[in-house]
Every structure is written in C-alpha cells, then in structure tokens.
Amino acid sequence: MRRTVHRRIATGLMALFALLAPGALPASASTSDPDVIVLDGATSAEGIVAGRGTTFYAGDLGTGDIFRGDIDSGKARRLIDAPAGRAAVGMKFDERRNLLFVAGGPTGKAFAYNTRTRESVGEYDLAPGFINDVTLTGDGAWFTNSAKGELYRITVDRNGKLMDRETLALKGPAKELTGDFNLNGIASANGGKVLIVAHSSDQAVYTVDPESGESARINTPPLPNVDGILVQGRTLWAVQNMSNKIARIKLSGDLTSGTLKDEITSKAFNVPTTVAKFGDTLAAVNAKFNVQPPPTQYEVVLVPAR
C-alpha cells in the first residue's frame, strides 16, 4: 500500500513539473550503455550526491528511499527503506559524520540518515512549501524552499549531534516569488562564507550572505529550467532539467558574474535534475518528469565534467 500511495505522489509531482516546463522530448537510455546506471527498483528519482570514493547516493522522490551506487561497478541498489510519508529531493553527504541530509520536497521537512547504520537520525519540520535542495557548510546543512524566499539551517555540533533549526529570511532579488518554482538548487562557496542559490523562475543564480540574508544576482547568460547546482572552486555546474543539459560556468573571483564555458549534453539525458562530481566525471540523475505515464526505470547518467 505504501508504495502505491507514494507512487501517486511522485506521479502528481512529475505531471506538475512537466506542466510548468514543457517542450522537452523524451530521451532514451539503454541499460547496456556503460555510462548509464539503473537505480534498480526505484519508482521515481530526483537527487544525487557523491559519497566516498566512487560511491553515490540517489533518492526515490516519491517514497523517500535512498539508493547507493558506484560509478565504477555501474550498479546501484536500495540502501535505506524510508519510513512512510517521506520524500527525497536534493541531498548532501557529510563524510566526516556519515550523515546524509535530504530535502523532503512537499512534506515541508528535512531528513537525516546515518549511512553506516542505515538509520533515520533526524526529522525537522521546516516550513510549508517545497523543500528542494540542501548544501553543507562547516556548521550544518542549509535547505531551500521553492515556495518561500527563505533558507533553513540545521546546525550540527563538532560531535555530529544534530541541533537547532533556524530560518534565514532572504533580502534582495533572490527572495522574490516570480513563479510556481522559485529557489531550487543550493551550493556553498568560499569555504561556506557565501551561499549560491538557483532560482528556476528567474532562470538565474544568486549569491546569499548566510549571516544577513542579503542576495545579489550573478551576471550569467539566462539559465532556463535551472535546477540543481554544483560549485567547485570557481566553476559552477547548473543542471537545466527540461532542457536536457548542464551548463558549465566560470565564476569571477568576486562571484558577481559568470561566463558560460560549455553546455554538457547526452543522448541518455531524460530531464536530469541534480548532479554529483567524481574527478573529471559528472553523474546526473534522470527524473523523467516529461514522461507520462511515469516509467518503471530511472537512471544515473555519466558525462564528462568538461
């Protein structure tokens, strides 16, 4: 029964995303393709993050289950059977503490799991809306809400104990609600001193001061369908879901602008939403929001990072 109910939730979300961003044609992914890793048993997908070495974690959007895979072996299987009523959107892995933080989408919650014991170790009510993505800084995890101009932080002490939940009201352009899906992906830069958020409706990325909430637009070309983002040094990868591509952007030293260096594509992309990086390889998960009825197979697609 739980699988049936949550598959309905995932189906509704996929239909909503497809309605909000139409125009992409379904792509195909062959199970024999060495650059395609099937999430065996997944009924939906949205988030992915790098673990240790060549390991990745990916989430089942509708059930909240967590899969663990390996880009070298090309295999993935269910690691955590999430409790009923959960969902899994963006996620980040804290390697020092074996903690996986997961954005709970329409539940309005954030979840934390211990990947070693496979246990749920935290559940936080953040706010009504759509808790979309998460990033890590030295003192905790930051979450976005696509329906509110605010961020949420769950602090983690030096011993790995989950502490309080805080709300940061944004100021400036990033706080504006200009469509049905606003704040989306999030990443940290400059050692956690700056946060970068993607704004789907604005087709843009913004810097955010994690202390004051002040935001400013990063001057880049428009980024239609921008979803999950990844920042490493001065390089930003922005997944453009319904556009079936990932923009690679070189950021300026002061983070006020960015130059488009490449648009990464693959015949196997079918609405990629989030991305993880392993050396010179990116791993993007196919959400297939544009496929109706929802398919029975979901994949991770490997592409060059440059």
XYZ file of N, CA, C and O in Angstrom, residues 212-301:
360
model
N 23.418 37.641 6.885
C 22.410 38.699 6.754
C 21.222 38.310 5.877
O 20.152 38.916 5.964
N 21.412 37.368 4.988
C 20.362 37.029 4.033
C 20.368 37.903 2.788
O 19.542 37.715 1.894
N 21.289 38.841 2.695
C 21.374 39.699 1.512
C 21.755 38.860 0.286
O 22.612 37.971 0.360
N 21.111 39.167 -0.836
C 21.371 38.417 -2.062
C 21.709 39.353 -3.208
O 21.351 40.536 -3.191
N 22.400 38.790 -4.204
C 22.743 39.555 -5.403
C 22.808 38.598 -6.575
O 23.263 37.451 -6.433
N 22.373 39.071 -7.722
C 22.382 38.232 -8.915
C 23.802 38.060 -9.448
O 24.587 39.014 -9.477
N 24.136 36.842 -9.840
C 25.386 36.580 -10.549
C 25.093 36.776 -12.032
O 24.197 36.139 -12.585
N 25.808 37.668 -12.644
C 25.538 38.008 -14.041
C 26.025 36.887 -14.963
O 27.209 36.779 -15.283
N 25.099 36.038 -15.392
C 25.388 34.947 -16.321
C 24.362 35.004 -17.451
O 23.350 35.711 -17.340
N 24.585 34.269 -18.523
C 23.513 34.126 -19.513
C 22.288 33.501 -18.839
O 22.413 32.819 -17.814
N 21.086 33.710 -19.376
C 19.888 33.087 -18.805
C 20.052 31.571 -18.708
O 20.663 30.945 -19.580
N 19.499 30.995 -17.643
C 19.602 29.561 -17.409
C 18.196 28.965 -17.316
O 17.700 28.663 -16.229
N 17.519 28.795 -18.457
C 16.170 28.230 -18.420
C 16.160 26.852 -17.761
O 17.080 26.060 -17.948
N 15.133 26.605 -16.956
C 14.943 25.315 -16.297
C 16.069 24.962 -15.332
O 16.350 23.779 -15.090
N 16.720 25.970 -14.759
C 17.818 25.684 -13.841
C 17.283 24.948 -12.615
O 16.242 25.287 -12.068
N 18.023 23.921 -12.208
C 17.585 23.033 -11.134
C 18.716 22.895 -10.125
O 19.125 23.862 -9.506
N 19.286 21.704 -9.986
C 20.384 21.524 -9.058
C 21.656 22.187 -9.544
O 21.892 22.310 -10.751
N 22.494 22.634 -8.605
C 23.768 23.252 -8.954
C 24.884 22.623 -8.131
O 24.655 22.065 -7.052
N 26.092 22.724 -8.665
C 27.285 22.217 -8.000
C 28.387 23.249 -8.191
O 28.587 23.739 -9.307
N 29.077 23.587 -7.116
C 30.160 24.566 -7.187
C 31.437 23.937 -6.653
O 31.452 23.325 -5.576
N 32.508 24.067 -7.438
C 33.832 23.609 -7.016
C 34.837 24.656 -7.445
O 34.998 24.909 -8.643
N 35.463 25.297 -6.466
C 36.359 26.401 -6.788
C 35.583 27.526 -7.447
O 34.606 28.032 -6.893
N 36.000 27.909 -8.662
C 35.315 28.960 -9.394
C 34.490 28.403 -10.560
O 34.107 29.138 -11.461
N 34.209 27.110 -10.517
C 33.376 26.506 -11.546
C 32.009 26.147 -10.968
O 31.924 25.574 -9.879
N 30.970 26.511 -11.704
C 29.601 26.188 -11.329
C 28.971 25.343 -12.430
O 29.025 25.721 -13.600
N 28.422 24.208 -12.060
C 27.642 23.386 -12.983
C 26.169 23.573 -12.634
O 25.776 23.380 -11.476
N 25.377 23.964 -13.606
C 23.943 24.212 -13.398
C 23.143 23.255 -14.275
O 23.212 23.326 -15.503
N 22.394 22.371 -13.635
C 21.569 21.417 -14.371
C 20.321 22.135 -14.873
O 19.639 22.815 -14.104
N 20.030 21.974 -16.159
C 18.842 22.584 -16.768
C 17.907 21.445 -17.183
O 18.001 20.914 -18.282
N 17.011 21.105 -16.250
C 16.279 19.848 -16.330
C 15.560 19.586 -17.651
O 15.903 18.681 -18.400
N 14.505 20.349 -17.958
C 13.732 20.092 -19.165
C 14.494 20.442 -20.438
O 14.096 20.052 -21.536
N 15.616 21.152 -20.299
C 16.473 21.458 -21.443
C 17.457 20.328 -21.741
O 18.173 20.370 -22.744
N 17.524 19.340 -20.841
C 18.397 18.177 -21.020
C 19.857 18.564 -21.230
O 20.534 18.071 -22.153
N 20.350 19.455 -20.368
C 21.761 19.836 -20.459
C 22.252 20.372 -19.121
O 21.461 20.679 -18.221
N 23.568 20.464 -19.021
C 24.214 21.016 -17.831
C 25.141 22.132 -18.289
O 26.038 21.918 -19.127
N 24.934 23.329 -17.771
C 25.797 24.454 -18.114
C 27.020 24.456 -17.205
O 26.899 24.290 -15.990
N 28.198 24.612 -17.806
C 29.429 24.779 -17.031
C 29.836 26.238 -17.113
O 30.079 26.774 -18.201
N 29.895 26.884 -15.956
C 30.091 28.332 -15.891
C 31.333 28.643 -15.068
O 31.534 28.092 -13.977
N 32.180 29.521 -15.596
C 33.346 30.005 -14.867
C 32.969 31.271 -14.130
O 32.584 32.285 -14.729
N 33.036 31.234 -12.799
C 32.656 32.369 -11.976
C 33.822 33.341 -11.813
O 34.985 32.936 -11.753
N 33.499 34.620 -11.711
C 34.521 35.629 -11.431
C 34.975 35.499 -9.975
O 34.295 34.903 -9.132
N 36.127 36.065 -9.681
C 36.672 35.963 -8.332
C 35.779 36.532 -7.261
O 35.743 36.025 -6.130
N 35.012 37.590 -7.606
C 34.128 38.202 -6.614
C 32.699 37.659 -6.691
O 31.801 38.161 -6.013
N 32.490 36.656 -7.518
C 31.186 35.983 -7.657
C 30.074 36.913 -8.157
O 28.895 36.635 -7.936
N 30.450 37.963 -8.854
C 29.416 38.852 -9.390
C 28.994 38.477 -10.805
O 27.953 38.929 -11.286
N 29.808 37.647 -11.483
C 29.480 37.282 -12.857
C 29.998 35.886 -13.155
O 30.803 35.311 -12.406
N 29.523 35.360 -14.274
C 29.961 34.041 -14.692
C 29.894 33.921 -16.204
O 28.960 34.432 -16.837
N 30.869 33.232 -16.776
C 30.946 33.053 -18.225
C 30.612 31.608 -18.577
O 31.179 30.669 -17.999
N 29.695 31.436 -19.515
C 29.326 30.094 -19.958
C 30.481 29.498 -20.759
O 30.876 30.025 -21.794
N 31.019 28.386 -20.286
C 32.147 27.740 -20.946
C 31.733 26.529 -21.775
O 32.402 26.180 -22.750
N 30.657 25.872 -21.376
C 30.254 24.660 -22.080
C 28.818 24.308 -21.718
O 28.319 24.716 -20.659
N 28.163 23.587 -22.617
C 26.859 23.004 -22.342
C 26.995 21.497 -22.540
O 27.212 21.021 -23.652
N 26.908 20.767 -21.455
C 27.143 19.325 -21.459
C 25.827 18.607 -21.737
O 24.823 18.836 -21.040
N 25.822 17.747 -22.731
C 24.608 17.034 -23.107
C 24.901 15.536 -23.225
O 26.050 15.107 -23.241
N 23.827 14.753 -23.305
C 23.949 13.316 -23.504
C 22.656 12.800 -24.119
O 21.562 13.271 -23.773
N 22.782 11.841 -25.025
C 21.592 11.213 -25.589
C 20.797 10.469 -24.518
O 19.608 10.196 -24.695
N 21.454 10.141 -23.420
C 20.788 9.406 -22.342
C 20.074 10.316 -21.346
O 19.355 9.825 -20.479
N 20.272 11.644 -21.442
C 19.570 12.553 -20.530
C 18.064 12.480 -20.768
O 17.595 12.531 -21.910
N 17.326 12.392 -19.688
C 15.866 12.450 -19.746
C 15.390 13.235 -18.530
O 14.986 12.678 -17.523
N 15.509 14.548 -18.640
C 15.215 15.505 -17.571
C 16.124 15.265 -16.365
O 15.683 14.858 -15.285
N 17.430 15.521 -16.519
C 18.337 15.465 -15.373
C 18.016 16.601 -14.412
O 17.642 17.697 -14.839
N 18.149 16.332 -13.127
C 17.754 17.334 -12.134
C 18.898 17.764 -11.215
O 19.010 18.941 -10.882
N 19.705 16.824 -10.786
C 20.816 17.148 -9.882
C 22.057 16.393 -10.339
O 21.973 15.442 -11.115
N 23.217 16.805 -9.823
C 24.468 16.258 -10.338
C 25.492 16.119 -9.224
O 25.513 16.901 -8.268
N 26.330 15.091 -9.344
C 27.458 14.873 -8.445
C 28.717 14.787 -9.297
O 28.654 14.452 -10.479
N 29.875 15.040 -8.698
C 31.130 15.062 -9.447
C 32.126 14.069 -8.862
O 32.303 13.990 -7.637
N 32.775 13.333 -9.765
C 33.817 12.379 -9.401
C 35.013 12.633 -10.314
O 35.049 12.142 -11.445
N 35.971 13.424 -9.855
C 37.106 13.753 -10.705
C 36.653 14.485 -11.949
O 36.060 15.566 -11.862
N 36.901 13.896 -13.123
C 36.501 14.545 -14.369
C 35.180 14.010 -14.912
O 34.872 14.183 -16.086
N 34.391 13.361 -14.039
C 33.108 12.784 -14.443
C 31.972 13.367 -13.615
O 32.095 13.521 -12.399
N 30.874 13.699 -14.298
C 29.642 14.103 -13.624
C 28.657 12.949 -13.667
O 28.576 12.214 -14.659
N 27.892 12.807 -12.593
C 26.814 11.818 -12.529
C 25.514 12.572 -12.309
O 25.338 13.230 -11.286
N 24.618 12.510 -13.297
C 23.343 13.214 -13.223
C 22.203 12.196 -13.176
O 22.256 11.166 -13.854
N 21.196 12.495 -12.381
C 20.070 11.565 -12.264
C 18.924 12.018 -13.169
O 18.613 13.202 -13.251
N 18.331 11.065 -13.877
C 17.176 11.339 -14.731
C 15.891 11.290 -13.914
O 15.559 10.259 -13.328
N 15.149 12.404 -13.902
C 13.875 12.446 -13.181
C 12.688 12.088 -14.071
O 11.634 11.711 -13.574
N 12.833 12.264 -15.392
C 11.808 11.881 -16.366
C 10.452 12.523 -16.079
O 9.403 11.891 -16.210
N 10.471 13.801 -15.696
C 9.222 14.497 -15.388
C 8.296 14.614 -16.597
O 7.103 14.829 -16.447
N 8.864 14.516 -17.796
C 8.062 14.710 -19.003
C 7.476 13.409 -19.553
O 6.855 13.416 -20.611
N 7.668 12.298 -18.880
C 7.189 11.002 -19.369
C 5.900 10.631 -18.648
O 5.873 10.515 -17.425
N 4.847 10.482 -19.414
C 3.549 10.084 -18.860
C 2.993 8.916 -19.654
O 2.983 8.968 -20.887
N 2.521 7.832 -19.003
C 2.585 7.624 -17.557
C 4.031 7.455 -17.095
O 4.905 7.160 -17.918
N 4.292 7.635 -15.798
C 5.663 7.537 -15.310
C 6.282 6.190 -15.665
O 5.619 5.155 -15.626
N 7.548 6.201 -16.030
C 8.218 4.956 -16.423
C 8.516 4.065 -15.221
O 8.343 4.472 -14.071
N 8.987 2.881 -15.501
C 9.325 1.925 -14.445
C 10.826 1.831 -14.222
O 11.271 1.029 -13.405
N 11.606 2.639 -14.935
C 13.055 2.616 -14.770
C 13.604 4.036 -14.680
O 13.200 4.918 -15.428
N 14.533 4.214 -13.748
C 15.219 5.500 -13.573
C 16.718 5.243 -13.540
O 17.173 4.197 -13.068
N 17.486 6.236 -14.010
C 18.911 6.022 -14.196
C 19.757 7.209 -13.722
O 19.277 8.329 -13.624
N 21.024 6.903 -13.540
C 22.076 7.894 -13.380
C 22.903 7.877 -14.666
O 23.238 6.798 -15.178
N 23.196 9.058 -15.197
C 23.935 9.175 -16.460
C 25.294 9.811 -16.187
O 25.384 10.857 -15.529
